Amino acid sequence: MRLLSSRWAVVLFFGITGAPIVLLAYSSITISTASAVTAAQHGAADSAQASAAFIHQRFQDVGAGLDAFADHNLAPAMTAGPAGRPDMGSLSAELVDLTRLQNGVSTAFVTDPRGRLLTVTPAQGDLAGKYLTGDDWYQGVTTQDTPFVAGLSATGGRQDLNAVAIATPIHGQANGATVRLGYLVGLYDLEKIQMFVDDFSAAHSTNLWVIDGAGYVLAAPGLELGSVTSWPAGDQLVARALNGHPDVSRSMRDGVPSLSASAPVPGFRWVVVADVPAPVALQGADQLRATVIAIAAVLGVVLVAGLVVGWTLVRRAQQAAVLRQRMEALARLNEAASSVHAERGPSALQIIAVHARELVGADFSALGVWDAVGGRMAPVAHDATTGLPHAALDDLAVLLVERCQPASGAHRGELGELGVATGETELWEVGPYLSVPLSAGRRVLGCLVVCRREGSPRFHAVDERQLQQMAQHATSVLEKSRVDAEREAFLDRLRETNEELQQASRLKSQFLARMSHELRTPLSAILGFSDLLLEGASGELSPGQREDVQEIATAGRGLLDVLNDILDLSRIEAGRMRLELRPVRLEALLGDVASALRPLALSKSLELRLAVVGGDPPVMADPLRIRQVVTNLVSNAVKFTHAGGVIVRLLTLSREVEISVLDTGIGIPQEALDGVSDEFSQVDGGQRGFTGTGLGLSIARRLVLLHQGTIGVESEVGVGSRFWFRLPVATDAAPRQLVLAAEEGLAG
Amino acid sequence: MVGAPISRSGSYSSEGRLTLQGYQMWLDWVNGQGGIQVAGVRHRVQLVSQDDRSRPDVAGSVAGDLLVHTGVQFLLGPYGSDTSAAVAAVAERYGVPLVAGNAAAQSIFTRGYRFTFGIASLTDQYTVSLLDLAVQLHPRPQTVALLSADDRFSLEIAESARARAASHGLQVVFSQQYPAGSTDVMPLVARAAASRPDIVLNAGHVAEAVAIHRAARALAMDARMFAYSVGPSTPGFIADLGPDADYVFAGVQWTPQVRYQPQMYLTTMEYIAAYRHLFRTLDEPAYQVAQATAAGLALQRAMENAGSLEPQRVRDALARLDVTTFYGRLKFDSRGANETKPMVVMQIQHSRRHTVYPPDVADAPPAYPTPPWSLRA
């Protein structure tokens, strides 16, 4: 709208200021051109008439000269011969005189009254006795009986293209009456006319053409004498002049526009055409035009420059105002946004409703949320100016938000039929309204509606943009609420599952402990009676029986170990493992273990030795459990070593003591190191040909961790392994009991 | 390349010059257009001419020489019936189209030639228009004195005049041949005058015509109409006779006054202006010039229609040709003669030539009857 009016302002400006300039310039040019044309045509007409008069006078003079000569000099000779016939000698002599005296006449001849040639000067023998009655001069002079000027024409069958014939009758007296004795013809040299034309053209910048009645050009600027050039047939300029009417016209002459005028040569059927080339005629007008155009151009430039400057200033002011408005709106939006971000949930939505209303200067705002179950928009917040009855606001909010449909975009318009009573007779009716959807992607979450009282100004696009920004805030609030709710629900489910799992684990451990205990009781009986049998309490056994019972005892003890391991593990998991911690020096303990397992090692031809490096400070430990750990590690080392040996090393560090079991065994692949201490786990699932439950290392790990120690392994396949654990050096001597459930992993 | 035997010397030299002018008029125009357009290609025309010395035997050998040694593809005819006849025989022998502009003898077109086409009306037409006009005049002439030179051309004309007069009911009260080129015709005219004919009709040439007319004046032989097959249209006729030449009638092939509606080339007015400009003359083109130009036009249009330069196809196109030019309609009959164009009748009035018949191309009414010599200046 503003742009449109600006355009019209420009048009108006140029209309008011430019039109007079253009009009002035145009009329100046037109008037000057027209007057120049008129002047040129007058000039051409004057030239044509003056030239025609000159030529007329010239031929008049020649004609008069010939006429006088004919009557005075030739008439006597025409009858001086025998029997009143022409005296050829006298005639010839007279003609020679004539051509000498009469300027421009180089050839002359005399005929009898019937047109028969009598004599010619210079002599042309083959013409003698010929009739020249077909010649133009004869046809003319016999008609008018006065000097006649012919055009370009043949004479006596001969063509002299450089001359025109001027004929006059020769009068004489016979029997007291005037009779025609014959005709005198002089051929007048056209070069004389051509010279006049050339001189005139040069002097007056006006081209002259002399044309005879047959349309032949007798003289013209630059005409080559002797050529036969015809004037264009049907040219009205010449045709009218031949009929005695001078004329003016515009024409093209050799491709140059010209202003032309024609004039008849009085007394002859000749015409003079004068041409003023338009560039010459309009020279003054062209100069004036150039000046006018230059002035108009300068004025135009000044106008345009003024307009540009003014326009720029107005534009800048407009842009500044727009910028200010945008800054204010931005500030309001920022304020609203920070308010919203400080709040959550319904209070944030309420703040949005308040800011939305204030932002666009509405009387009422409502924020609706899409109720997918109910299939309708439900108001969740609204705000109103003072003056609206509080009781009616909820209803108004419902009415407004229900008009928003989930799939629709922004709407602006008027609502006439909605209203709320503000008094017994007064009704507050909704007028302009604006609604924008709250949408996340394709989902419509709700809507934000504002309205004004009927009769208020409508909402504009800028209001819509601002409300849409508020709608985005509302959308993010709603989205955040939704995400929060989903996270809470997830955490609740997680807690429940965790509790269930813990309960299951406890039950499992209890089961295992109970079951192990129950299994150990009959196993004790098996082992006990097996020993009794072996000791020969029931009599000496045969070698075969002894071997069988020995098998039973061995298997039973293996089973007992397994049961003990399971029991230990379940105890640990159930958090019922009790450690009797006290300061212990480990060298003796390690020596005991090595001694106990050395027979096993020797049975595989392996060396098993103990190395102590850096002393033997006491560590806080349960010796029973540490022995169990070390025994497990060493027996594992022996089990997985086929050649070489096993070293148990005690290394004292600054605050810890490290016990390492190094072997030259098969080693553990890198990828299997992490799972090596898992329960019931053997590398390759036990396929490498080694027996065992896989519980030992797991128990060892848990026991070390219960001691606040760390445990780890390094290994290389085919080279060997080093299992190690570290225990803190004892700081106080007091023994204590510790019951802990370790959950940490084996350090790599 | 077009070849033409032209009489540059001998008795036909002046007519030969006019014939060459006519061909040059055509050449100037057609080459100014870029040449003849044949099947989309423009061919410039080159005219090769050789002097035939006004002799039929030379004309024939010149034509053969042009065809064999110069390589011309088409022939345009020389001036004259006898020379043209010789060229026609050569053209026929070589199968090359010949358009003869200035040959009126019927004998050329009665030999069954297939390659020769004539522009001019034939001798049998020369006096037809004259006698047709005569019987429409008042008082209607009744009798004819028929004078004839004894050359083939004149005899053919006289014969056709006799036939035409008979068909119009005109009585031939005097008929006499004389040796061609005779100027001592006083006794002949005196005998003719004795028969008191309404029409004096001479079939001959310029010299005889002037001589007969001078004799008629000298003998004060009055007739209502003096008509000459050839003569009055030549420039010298008026110069020789002056006012006595007035009232004389002649049948002519073409006059500069005729106004046809041309389908190609120029109008008559344009033709005259172009002629004067090209040859720097005030003369109007003689009919020999116009006929030569028309011959060129006929050949050109035939080539265009044929879409080929092949002689046989051009010949066929000539046979089918039908086009109106400034000269009149060009349409050849089975003999190759242009029978559709009428002869026009001219008359000298006040030492100026005027076309008086047929009315559609006339520029003046006929002056008739011729006043008696006693009343003339």
mmCIF file of N, CA and C in Angstrom, chain A residues 114-116 129-139 152-154 156-157 159-161 214 216 224-230 233, chain B residues 214 217 235-244 246 269 272-273 276-284 349-352 373 376-377:
data_model
loop_
_atom_site.group_PDB
_atom_site.id
_atom_site.type_symbol
_atom_site.label_atom_id
_atom_site.label_comp_id
_atom_site.label_asym_id
_atom_site.label_seq_id
_atom_site.Cartn_x
_atom_site.Cartn_y
_atom_site.Cartn_z
ATOM 1 N N ARG A 114 6.523 25.595 -95.490
ATOM 2 C CA ARG A 114 6.052 24.218 -95.332
ATOM 3 C C ARG A 114 7.042 23.373 -94.540
ATOM 4 N N GLY A 115 8.053 23.997 -94.011
ATOM 5 C CA GLY A 115 8.979 23.278 -93.145
ATOM 6 C C GLY A 115 10.124 22.647 -93.904
ATOM 7 N N ARG A 116 10.329 23.001 -95.132
ATOM 8 C CA ARG A 116 11.380 22.390 -95.941
ATOM 9 C C ARG A 116 12.647 23.212 -95.758
ATOM 10 N N GLY A 129 16.748 20.055 -98.459
ATOM 11 C CA GLY A 129 15.500 19.623 -99.078
ATOM 12 C C GLY A 129 14.602 18.788 -98.206
ATOM 13 N N LYS A 130 15.059 18.508 -96.990
ATOM 14 C CA LYS A 130 14.222 17.682 -96.101
ATOM 15 C C LYS A 130 13.145 18.537 -95.457
ATOM 16 N N TYR A 131 12.022 17.883 -95.187
ATOM 17 C CA TYR A 131 10.953 18.547 -94.454
ATOM 18 C C TYR A 131 11.188 18.345 -92.945
ATOM 19 N N LEU A 132 11.060 19.412 -92.188
ATOM 20 C CA LEU A 132 11.253 19.331 -90.733
ATOM 21 C C LEU A 132 9.920 19.510 -90.014
ATOM 22 N N THR A 133 8.871 19.166 -90.727
ATOM 23 C CA THR A 133 7.527 19.412 -90.177
ATOM 24 C C THR A 133 7.239 18.582 -88.934
ATOM 25 N N GLY A 134 7.956 17.480 -88.785
ATOM 26 C CA GLY A 134 7.718 16.639 -87.590
ATOM 27 C C GLY A 134 8.405 17.192 -86.359
ATOM 28 N N ASP A 135 9.267 18.201 -86.533
ATOM 29 C CA ASP A 135 10.011 18.709 -85.380
ATOM 30 C C ASP A 135 9.100 19.468 -84.422
ATOM 31 N N ASP A 136 9.506 19.455 -83.167
ATOM 32 C CA ASP A 136 8.737 20.152 -82.131
ATOM 33 C C ASP A 136 8.658 21.653 -82.435
ATOM 34 N N TRP A 137 9.779 22.205 -82.845
ATOM 35 C CA TRP A 137 9.774 23.661 -83.078
ATOM 36 C C TRP A 137 8.774 24.024 -84.157
ATOM 37 N N TYR A 138 8.671 23.169 -85.193
ATOM 38 C CA TYR A 138 7.758 23.454 -86.307
ATOM 39 C C TYR A 138 6.315 23.385 -85.826
ATOM 40 N N GLN A 139 6.074 22.309 -85.069
ATOM 41 C CA GLN A 139 4.716 22.132 -84.539
ATOM 42 C C GLN A 139 4.340 23.331 -83.670
ATOM 43 N N LEU A 152 13.847 19.639 -75.368
ATOM 44 C CA LEU A 152 14.887 18.766 -75.902
ATOM 45 C C LEU A 152 14.244 17.900 -76.977
ATOM 46 N N SER A 153 14.612 18.065 -78.221
ATOM 47 C CA SER A 153 13.942 17.305 -79.269
ATOM 48 C C SER A 153 14.841 17.200 -80.486
ATOM 49 N N ALA A 154 14.480 16.258 -81.324
ATOM 50 C CA ALA A 154 15.250 16.080 -82.555
ATOM 51 C C ALA A 154 14.907 17.206 -83.516
ATOM 52 N N GLY A 156 15.089 17.961 -87.525
ATOM 53 C CA GLY A 156 15.381 17.415 -88.843
ATOM 54 C C GLY A 156 15.934 16.013 -88.754
ATOM 55 N N GLY A 157 15.406 15.256 -87.804
ATOM 56 C CA GLY A 157 15.858 13.871 -87.651
ATOM 57 C C GLY A 157 17.193 13.790 -86.941
ATOM 58 N N GLN A 159 19.647 14.730 -83.635
ATOM 59 C CA GLN A 159 19.473 14.987 -82.222
ATOM 60 C C GLN A 159 20.664 15.765 -81.701
ATOM 61 N N ASP A 160 20.386 16.970 -81.277
ATOM 62 C CA ASP A 160 21.429 17.724 -80.606
ATOM 63 C C ASP A 160 21.006 17.840 -79.150
ATOM 64 N N LEU A 161 21.552 16.950 -78.335
ATOM 65 C CA LEU A 161 21.091 16.869 -76.955
ATOM 66 C C LEU A 161 21.660 17.999 -76.098
ATOM 67 N N ALA A 214 8.124 17.769 -72.259
ATOM 68 C CA ALA A 214 8.115 16.330 -72.488
ATOM 69 C C ALA A 214 8.725 15.583 -71.303
ATOM 70 N N TYR A 216 11.878 16.020 -70.133
ATOM 71 C CA TYR A 216 13.335 15.873 -70.179
ATOM 72 C C TYR A 216 13.984 16.938 -69.305
ATOM 73 N N GLU A 224 25.221 16.013 -66.752
ATOM 74 C CA GLU A 224 26.162 15.814 -67.848
ATOM 75 C C GLU A 224 25.425 16.149 -69.136
ATOM 76 N N LEU A 225 25.888 17.152 -69.836
ATOM 77 C CA LEU A 225 25.188 17.559 -71.061
ATOM 78 C C LEU A 225 25.276 16.431 -72.080
ATOM 79 N N GLY A 226 24.178 16.266 -72.820
ATOM 80 C CA GLY A 226 24.161 15.202 -73.809
ATOM 81 C C GLY A 226 23.504 13.936 -73.301
ATOM 82 N N SER A 227 23.168 13.920 -72.027
ATOM 83 C CA SER A 227 22.475 12.729 -71.512
ATOM 84 C C SER A 227 20.973 12.921 -71.690
ATOM 85 N N VAL A 228 20.267 11.841 -71.678
ATOM 86 C CA VAL A 228 18.816 11.902 -71.792
ATOM 87 C C VAL A 228 18.241 11.476 -70.457
ATOM 88 N N THR A 229 17.880 12.455 -69.666
ATOM 89 C CA THR A 229 17.375 12.164 -68.330
ATOM 90 C C THR A 229 15.944 12.646 -68.242
ATOM 91 N N SER A 230 15.078 11.747 -67.829
ATOM 92 C CA SER A 230 13.658 12.103 -67.733
ATOM 93 C C SER A 230 13.296 12.403 -66.293
ATOM 94 N N ALA A 233 7.838 10.432 -64.320
ATOM 95 C CA ALA A 233 6.527 10.662 -64.915
ATOM 96 C C ALA A 233 5.485 10.767 -63.817
ATOM 97 N N ARG B 214 4.881 10.799 -103.925
ATOM 98 C CA ARG B 214 5.273 12.031 -104.626
ATOM 99 C C ARG B 214 4.585 12.093 -105.995
ATOM 100 N N ARG B 217 1.027 13.061 -105.664
ATOM 101 C CA ARG B 217 0.840 14.498 -105.470
ATOM 102 C C ARG B 217 1.073 15.242 -106.793
ATOM 103 N N PRO B 235 11.602 6.953 -90.181
ATOM 104 C CA PRO B 235 11.791 8.384 -89.913
ATOM 105 C C PRO B 235 11.878 9.231 -91.176
ATOM 106 N N GLY B 236 12.476 8.694 -92.210
ATOM 107 C CA GLY B 236 12.712 9.508 -93.398
ATOM 108 C C GLY B 236 11.459 9.839 -94.177
ATOM 109 N N PHE B 237 10.419 9.122 -93.963
ATOM 110 C CA PHE B 237 9.195 9.292 -94.753
ATOM 111 C C PHE B 237 8.654 10.712 -94.613
ATOM 112 N N ILE B 238 8.591 11.183 -93.371
ATOM 113 C CA ILE B 238 8.059 12.530 -93.155
ATOM 114 C C ILE B 238 9.066 13.570 -93.641
ATOM 115 N N ALA B 239 10.351 13.304 -93.350
ATOM 116 C CA ALA B 239 11.368 14.266 -93.786
ATOM 117 C C ALA B 239 11.351 14.425 -95.301
ATOM 118 N N ASP B 240 11.059 13.346 -95.980
ATOM 119 C CA ASP B 240 11.044 13.405 -97.434
ATOM 120 C C ASP B 240 9.777 14.078 -97.962
ATOM 121 N N LEU B 241 8.687 13.853 -97.269
ATOM 122 C CA LEU B 241 7.414 14.299 -97.821
ATOM 123 C C LEU B 241 6.833 15.516 -97.114
ATOM 124 N N GLY B 242 7.266 15.765 -95.910
ATOM 125 C CA GLY B 242 6.751 16.925 -95.183
ATOM 126 C C GLY B 242 5.248 16.849 -95.013
ATOM 127 N N PRO B 243 4.547 17.970 -95.215
ATOM 128 C CA PRO B 243 3.089 17.975 -95.007
ATOM 129 C C PRO B 243 2.378 16.995 -95.931
ATOM 130 N N ASP B 244 3.023 16.646 -97.042
ATOM 131 C CA ASP B 244 2.375 15.697 -97.963
ATOM 132 C C ASP B 244 2.230 14.307 -97.356
ATOM 133 N N ASP B 246 1.038 13.711 -94.546
ATOM 134 C CA ASP B 246 -0.176 13.632 -93.727
ATOM 135 C C ASP B 246 -1.249 12.779 -94.409
ATOM 136 N N MET B 269 5.396 2.745 -71.966
ATOM 137 C CA MET B 269 5.983 4.019 -71.538
ATOM 138 C C MET B 269 7.368 3.800 -70.935
ATOM 139 N N ILE B 272 9.892 2.922 -73.607
ATOM 140 C CA ILE B 272 10.373 4.076 -74.386
ATOM 141 C C ILE B 272 11.406 4.854 -73.570
ATOM 142 N N ALA B 273 11.076 5.100 -72.283
ATOM 143 C CA ALA B 273 12.002 5.866 -71.442
ATOM 144 C C ALA B 273 13.331 5.120 -71.303
ATOM 145 N N ARG B 276 15.330 5.403 -74.517
ATOM 146 C CA ARG B 276 15.960 6.718 -74.708
ATOM 147 C C ARG B 276 17.164 6.874 -73.770
ATOM 148 N N HIS B 277 16.995 6.380 -72.560
ATOM 149 C CA HIS B 277 18.086 6.518 -71.601
ATOM 150 C C HIS B 277 19.282 5.663 -72.006
ATOM 151 N N LEU B 278 19.003 4.425 -72.418
ATOM 152 C CA LEU B 278 20.090 3.501 -72.731
ATOM 153 C C LEU B 278 20.878 3.973 -73.946
ATOM 154 N N PHE B 279 20.147 4.472 -74.962
ATOM 155 C CA PHE B 279 20.837 4.822 -76.209
ATOM 156 C C PHE B 279 21.002 6.329 -76.375
ATOM 157 N N ARG B 280 20.724 7.083 -75.342
ATOM 158 C CA ARG B 280 20.910 8.533 -75.332
ATOM 159 C C ARG B 280 20.302 9.140 -76.578
ATOM 160 N N THR B 281 19.028 8.919 -76.707
ATOM 161 C CA THR B 281 18.346 9.393 -77.911
ATOM 162 C C THR B 281 16.986 9.956 -77.531
ATOM 163 N N LEU B 282 16.467 10.797 -78.391
ATOM 164 C CA LEU B 282 15.110 11.290 -78.201
ATOM 165 C C LEU B 282 14.126 10.490 -79.042
ATOM 166 N N ASP B 283 14.660 9.605 -79.867
ATOM 167 C CA ASP B 283 13.791 8.789 -80.711
ATOM 168 C C ASP B 283 12.957 7.839 -79.873
ATOM 169 N N GLU B 284 11.794 7.523 -80.407
ATOM 170 C CA GLU B 284 11.037 6.424 -79.827
ATOM 171 C C GLU B 284 11.549 5.141 -80.471
ATOM 172 N N GLN B 349 -0.411 12.361 -89.049
ATOM 173 C CA GLN B 349 -1.280 13.528 -88.953
ATOM 174 C C GLN B 349 -0.411 14.694 -88.485
ATOM 175 N N HIS B 350 -0.392 15.744 -89.251
ATOM 176 C CA HIS B 350 0.434 16.923 -88.932
ATOM 177 C C HIS B 350 1.882 16.517 -88.705
ATOM 178 N N SER B 351 2.380 15.699 -89.597
ATOM 179 C CA SER B 351 3.773 15.232 -89.561
ATOM 180 C C SER B 351 4.091 14.388 -88.321
ATOM 181 N N ARG B 352 3.081 13.931 -87.613
ATOM 182 C CA ARG B 352 3.296 13.079 -86.446
ATOM 183 C C ARG B 352 2.558 11.759 -86.667
ATOM 184 N N TRP B 373 -5.664 16.969 -103.114
ATOM 185 C CA TRP B 373 -4.407 17.711 -103.126
ATOM 186 C C TRP B 373 -4.632 19.204 -103.363
ATOM 187 N N ARG B 376 -4.826 21.131 -100.226
ATOM 188 C CA ARG B 376 -3.745 21.018 -99.242
ATOM 189 C C ARG B 376 -2.639 22.030 -99.554
ATOM 190 N N ALA B 377 -1.983 22.494 -98.547
ATOM 191 C CA ALA B 377 -0.959 23.520 -98.700
ATOM 192 C C ALA B 377 0.226 22.990 -99.494
#
